[in-house]
């Protein structure tokens, strides 16, 4: 039986779970999820469903701080893979995410310098991208904590 978990952004905020790098309103971002769910789900590493959604887009759990085009098991478009390779070490930051979701094709064309580049994501988020980022950050592992734990394990 699939575990389902509904997290309230307000509860997460009350617990202080939103990383400081998220500038938007996580609760407002949670309300915008309906725009993303036809293609994306949010499922944690244990298989717990945070938000149900489609599978034509990658799982958005852990997106903040994750390397671009690196979700295991997802087949990314060639232009996004090219961007990830060209921008060595590129990770999803709030700034990059906001730019990408505003117009994914324009993002790739600009960064790759190729007028024919097209994104596999046709949706454009004309407003609320900062809020969506804050929501994704609120339901993802804390990047700073992960880096600290990894560093401590190396010592």
PDB file of C-alpha atoms in Angstrom:
ATOM      1  CA  UNK A   1       0.000   0.000   0.000  1.00  0.00           C
ATOM      2  CA  UNK A   2       1.379   3.387  -1.028  1.00  0.00           C
ATOM      3  CA  UNK A   3       1.955   5.713   1.877  1.00  0.00           C
ATOM      4  CA  UNK A   4       0.396   9.092   1.375  1.00  0.00           C
ATOM      5  CA  UNK A   5       1.506  12.131   3.262  1.00  0.00           C
ATOM      6  CA  UNK A   6      -0.029  15.527   2.937  1.00  0.00           C
ATOM      7  CA  UNK A   7       2.204  18.219   4.301  1.00  0.00           C
ATOM      8  CA  UNK A   8       0.892  21.617   5.090  1.00  0.00           C
ATOM      9  CA  UNK A   9       3.306  24.359   4.212  1.00  0.00           C
ATOM     10  CA  UNK A  10       1.978  26.324   7.171  1.00  0.00           C
ATOM     11  CA  UNK A  11       2.925  23.495   9.537  1.00  0.00           C
ATOM     12  CA  UNK A  12       6.376  23.243   7.991  1.00  0.00           C
ATOM     13  CA  UNK A  13       6.863  26.979   8.323  1.00  0.00           C
ATOM     14  CA  UNK A  14       5.815  26.811  11.962  1.00  0.00           C
ATOM     15  CA  UNK A  15       8.524  24.178  12.492  1.00  0.00           C
ATOM     16  CA  UNK A  16      11.058  26.357  10.729  1.00  0.00           C
ATOM     17  CA  UNK A  17      11.581  23.807   7.939  1.00  0.00           C
ATOM     18  CA  UNK A  18      11.878  26.291   5.085  1.00  0.00           C
ATOM     19  CA  UNK A  19      15.537  26.859   4.250  1.00  0.00           C
ATOM     20  CA  UNK A  20      16.626  30.471   4.458  1.00  0.00           C
ATOM     21  CA  UNK A  21      17.440  30.589   0.728  1.00  0.00           C
ATOM     22  CA  UNK A  22      13.741  30.401  -0.210  1.00  0.00           C
ATOM     23  CA  UNK A  23      12.424  33.948  -0.603  1.00  0.00           C
ATOM     24  CA  UNK A  24       8.831  33.172  -1.611  1.00  0.00           C
ATOM     25  CA  UNK A  25       5.756  32.128   0.337  1.00  0.00           C
ATOM     26  CA  UNK A  26       5.687  28.317   0.719  1.00  0.00           C
ATOM     27  CA  UNK A  27       1.980  28.267   1.569  1.00  0.00           C
ATOM     28  CA  UNK A  28       1.162  30.205  -1.620  1.00  0.00           C
ATOM     29  CA  UNK A  29       3.451  27.854  -3.551  1.00  0.00           C
ATOM     30  CA  UNK A  30       1.569  24.836  -2.221  1.00  0.00           C
ATOM     31  CA  UNK A  31      -1.608  26.428  -3.566  1.00  0.00           C
ATOM     32  CA  UNK A  32       0.030  26.676  -6.999  1.00  0.00           C
ATOM     33  CA  UNK A  33       0.830  22.947  -7.081  1.00  0.00           C
ATOM     34  CA  UNK A  34      -2.214  22.249  -9.281  1.00  0.00           C
ATOM     35  CA  UNK A  35      -0.269  23.898 -12.136  1.00  0.00           C
ATOM     36  CA  UNK A  36       2.534  21.338 -11.802  1.00  0.00           C
ATOM     37  CA  UNK A  37       0.777  18.116 -10.850  1.00  0.00           C
ATOM     38  CA  UNK A  38      -0.243  17.062 -14.344  1.00  0.00           C
ATOM     39  CA  UNK A  39       3.461  16.353 -15.061  1.00  0.00           C
ATOM     40  CA  UNK A  40       5.268  16.214 -11.703  1.00  0.00           C
ATOM     41  CA  UNK A  41       4.935  14.456  -8.353  1.00  0.00           C
ATOM     42  CA  UNK A  42       6.775  15.004  -5.093  1.00  0.00           C
ATOM     43  CA  UNK A  43       7.800  11.673  -3.567  1.00  0.00           C
ATOM     44  CA  UNK A  44      10.498  11.426  -0.914  1.00  0.00           C
ATOM     45  CA  UNK A  45      13.391   8.963  -0.908  1.00  0.00           C
ATOM     46  CA  UNK A  46      11.389   6.477   1.191  1.00  0.00           C
ATOM     47  CA  UNK A  47       8.558   6.436  -1.373  1.00  0.00           C
ATOM     48  CA  UNK A  48       6.203   8.596   0.686  1.00  0.00           C
ATOM     49  CA  UNK A  49       3.987  10.669  -1.582  1.00  0.00           C
ATOM     50  CA  UNK A  50       4.001  14.314  -0.560  1.00  0.00           C
ATOM     51  CA  UNK A  51       2.089  15.468  -3.646  1.00  0.00           C
ATOM     52  CA  UNK A  52       0.502  13.163  -6.199  1.00  0.00           C
ATOM     53  CA  UNK A  53       1.107  13.989  -9.806  1.00  0.00           C
ATOM     54  CA  UNK A  54       2.071  12.840 -13.249  1.00  0.00           C
ATOM     55  CA  UNK A  55       5.227  11.143 -14.368  1.00  0.00           C
ATOM     56  CA  UNK A  56       5.984  12.963 -17.603  1.00  0.00           C
ATOM     57  CA  UNK A  57       8.197  15.329 -15.613  1.00  0.00           C
ATOM     58  CA  UNK A  58      10.812  14.415 -12.996  1.00  0.00           C
ATOM     59  CA  UNK A  59      10.043  14.013  -9.304  1.00  0.00           C
ATOM     60  CA  UNK A  60      10.496  17.442  -7.702  1.00  0.00           C
ATOM     61  CA  UNK A  61      11.461  16.150  -4.252  1.00  0.00           C
ATOM     62  CA  UNK A  62      14.895  17.478  -3.424  1.00  0.00           C
ATOM     63  CA  UNK A  63      15.004  19.833  -6.402  1.00  0.00           C
ATOM     64  CA  UNK A  64      16.563  22.746  -4.461  1.00  0.00           C
ATOM     65  CA  UNK A  65      20.310  22.199  -4.602  1.00  0.00           C
ATOM     66  CA  UNK A  66      20.081  19.189  -6.945  1.00  0.00           C
ATOM     67  CA  UNK A  67      22.265  19.054 -10.054  1.00  0.00           C
ATOM     68  CA  UNK A  68      20.356  20.053 -13.195  1.00  0.00           C
ATOM     69  CA  UNK A  69      19.020  17.070 -15.203  1.00  0.00           C
ATOM     70  CA  UNK A  70      20.134  14.541 -12.591  1.00  0.00           C
ATOM     71  CA  UNK A  71      16.945  12.868 -11.295  1.00  0.00           C
ATOM     72  CA  UNK A  72      17.739   9.170 -11.509  1.00  0.00           C
ATOM     73  CA  UNK A  73      15.467   7.234 -13.821  1.00  0.00           C
ATOM     74  CA  UNK A  74      14.138  10.264 -15.719  1.00  0.00           C
ATOM     75  CA  UNK A  75      14.875  10.774 -19.410  1.00  0.00           C
ATOM     76  CA  UNK A  76      15.697  14.457 -19.932  1.00  0.00           C
ATOM     77  CA  UNK A  77      15.584  16.310 -23.248  1.00  0.00           C
ATOM     78  CA  UNK A  78      18.860  16.644 -25.140  1.00  0.00           C
ATOM     79  CA  UNK A  79      18.964  20.463 -24.743  1.00  0.00           C
ATOM     80  CA  UNK A  80      18.565  20.270 -20.953  1.00  0.00           C
ATOM     81  CA  UNK A  81      21.284  17.610 -20.784  1.00  0.00           C
ATOM     82  CA  UNK A  82      23.450  19.863 -22.949  1.00  0.00           C
ATOM     83  CA  UNK A  83      22.822  22.777 -20.573  1.00  0.00           C
ATOM     84  CA  UNK A  84      23.749  20.591 -17.590  1.00  0.00           C
ATOM     85  CA  UNK A  85      26.971  19.533 -19.327  1.00  0.00           C
ATOM     86  CA  UNK A  86      27.820  23.042 -20.548  1.00  0.00           C
ATOM     87  CA  UNK A  87      27.204  24.655 -17.168  1.00  0.00           C
ATOM     88  CA  UNK A  88      29.370  22.193 -15.266  1.00  0.00           C
ATOM     89  CA  UNK A  89      28.222  21.930 -11.685  1.00  0.00           C
ATOM     90  CA  UNK A  90      24.896  23.682 -12.383  1.00  0.00           C
ATOM     91  CA  UNK A  91      22.458  23.090  -9.554  1.00  0.00           C
ATOM     92  CA  UNK A  92      18.894  24.256  -9.157  1.00  0.00           C
ATOM     93  CA  UNK A  93      18.928  27.520  -7.277  1.00  0.00           C
ATOM     94  CA  UNK A  94      15.974  29.813  -6.774  1.00  0.00           C
ATOM     95  CA  UNK A  95      17.300  32.195  -9.437  1.00  0.00           C
ATOM     96  CA  UNK A  96      17.820  29.443 -12.021  1.00  0.00           C
ATOM     97  CA  UNK A  97      14.453  27.817 -11.248  1.00  0.00           C
ATOM     98  CA  UNK A  98      12.535  31.109 -11.574  1.00  0.00           C
ATOM     99  CA  UNK A  99      14.222  31.840 -14.900  1.00  0.00           C
ATOM    100  CA  UNK A 100      13.585  28.315 -16.206  1.00  0.00           C
ATOM    101  CA  UNK A 101       9.888  28.000 -15.303  1.00  0.00           C
ATOM    102  CA  UNK A 102       9.085  31.463 -16.717  1.00  0.00           C
ATOM    103  CA  UNK A 103       9.864  30.141 -20.228  1.00  0.00           C
ATOM    104  CA  UNK A 104      11.805  26.862 -20.413  1.00  0.00           C
ATOM    105  CA  UNK A 105      12.492  27.088 -24.169  1.00  0.00           C
ATOM    106  CA  UNK A 106      13.704  30.699 -23.965  1.00  0.00           C
ATOM    107  CA  UNK A 107      15.877  29.681 -20.982  1.00  0.00           C
ATOM    108  CA  UNK A 108      17.600  26.951 -23.003  1.00  0.00           C
ATOM    109  CA  UNK A 109      17.971  29.108 -26.104  1.00  0.00           C
ATOM    110  CA  UNK A 110      19.551  31.887 -24.049  1.00  0.00           C
ATOM    111  CA  UNK A 111      21.938  29.680 -22.091  1.00  0.00           C
ATOM    112  CA  UNK A 112      22.915  27.451 -25.010  1.00  0.00           C
ATOM    113  CA  UNK A 113      23.010  30.188 -27.638  1.00  0.00           C
ATOM    114  CA  UNK A 114      21.008  27.942 -29.961  1.00  0.00           C
ATOM    115  CA  UNK A 115      17.859  29.405 -31.529  1.00  0.00           C
ATOM    116  CA  UNK A 116      16.492  25.925 -32.279  1.00  0.00           C
ATOM    117  CA  UNK A 117      16.754  24.550 -28.732  1.00  0.00           C
ATOM    118  CA  UNK A 118      13.424  23.442 -27.282  1.00  0.00           C
ATOM    119  CA  UNK A 119      12.478  22.352 -23.806  1.00  0.00           C
ATOM    120  CA  UNK A 120      10.467  19.253 -23.076  1.00  0.00           C
ATOM    121  CA  UNK A 121       8.471  21.390 -20.631  1.00  0.00           C
ATOM    122  CA  UNK A 122       5.921  23.539 -22.430  1.00  0.00           C
ATOM    123  CA  UNK A 123       4.298  25.051 -19.320  1.00  0.00           C
ATOM    124  CA  UNK A 124       5.222  28.633 -18.403  1.00  0.00           C
ATOM    125  CA  UNK A 125       4.817  29.921 -14.882  1.00  0.00           C
ATOM    126  CA  UNK A 126       4.113  33.609 -15.421  1.00  0.00           C
ATOM    127  CA  UNK A 127       3.834  34.360 -11.703  1.00  0.00           C
ATOM    128  CA  UNK A 128       4.442  32.663  -8.385  1.00  0.00           C
ATOM    129  CA  UNK A 129       7.729  30.955  -9.255  1.00  0.00           C
ATOM    130  CA  UNK A 130       9.385  32.227  -6.057  1.00  0.00           C
ATOM    131  CA  UNK A 131       6.460  30.841  -4.063  1.00  0.00           C
ATOM    132  CA  UNK A 132       6.710  27.461  -5.819  1.00  0.00           C
ATOM    133  CA  UNK A 133      10.431  27.397  -5.092  1.00  0.00           C
ATOM    134  CA  UNK A 134       9.764  28.128  -1.414  1.00  0.00           C
ATOM    135  CA  UNK A 135       7.207  25.303  -1.318  1.00  0.00           C
ATOM    136  CA  UNK A 136       9.602  22.840  -2.978  1.00  0.00           C
ATOM    137  CA  UNK A 137      12.307  23.882  -0.511  1.00  0.00           C
ATOM    138  CA  UNK A 138       9.901  23.370   2.398  1.00  0.00           C
ATOM    139  CA  UNK A 139       9.194  19.747   1.429  1.00  0.00           C
ATOM    140  CA  UNK A 140      12.756  18.842   0.452  1.00  0.00           C
ATOM    141  CA  UNK A 141      15.724  17.870   2.581  1.00  0.00           C
ATOM    142  CA  UNK A 142      17.754  20.825   3.791  1.00  0.00           C
ATOM    143  CA  UNK A 143      20.695  21.137   1.395  1.00  0.00           C
ATOM    144  CA  UNK A 144      22.932  22.672   4.077  1.00  0.00           C
ATOM    145  CA  UNK A 145      22.178  19.812   6.488  1.00  0.00           C
ATOM    146  CA  UNK A 146      22.932  17.224   3.790  1.00  0.00           C
ATOM    147  CA  UNK A 147      26.283  18.863   3.011  1.00  0.00           C
ATOM    148  CA  UNK A 148      27.180  19.026   6.711  1.00  0.00           C
ATOM    149  CA  UNK A 149      26.251  15.358   7.274  1.00  0.00           C
ATOM    150  CA  UNK A 150      28.260  14.325   4.198  1.00  0.00           C
ATOM    151  CA  UNK A 151      31.288  16.332   5.407  1.00  0.00           C
ATOM    152  CA  UNK A 152      31.042  14.860   8.916  1.00  0.00           C
ATOM    153  CA  UNK A 153      30.889  11.323   7.472  1.00  0.00           C
ATOM    154  CA  UNK A 154      34.136  11.989   5.560  1.00  0.00           C
ATOM    155  CA  UNK A 155      36.029  12.936   8.732  1.00  0.00           C
TER     156      UNK A 155
END
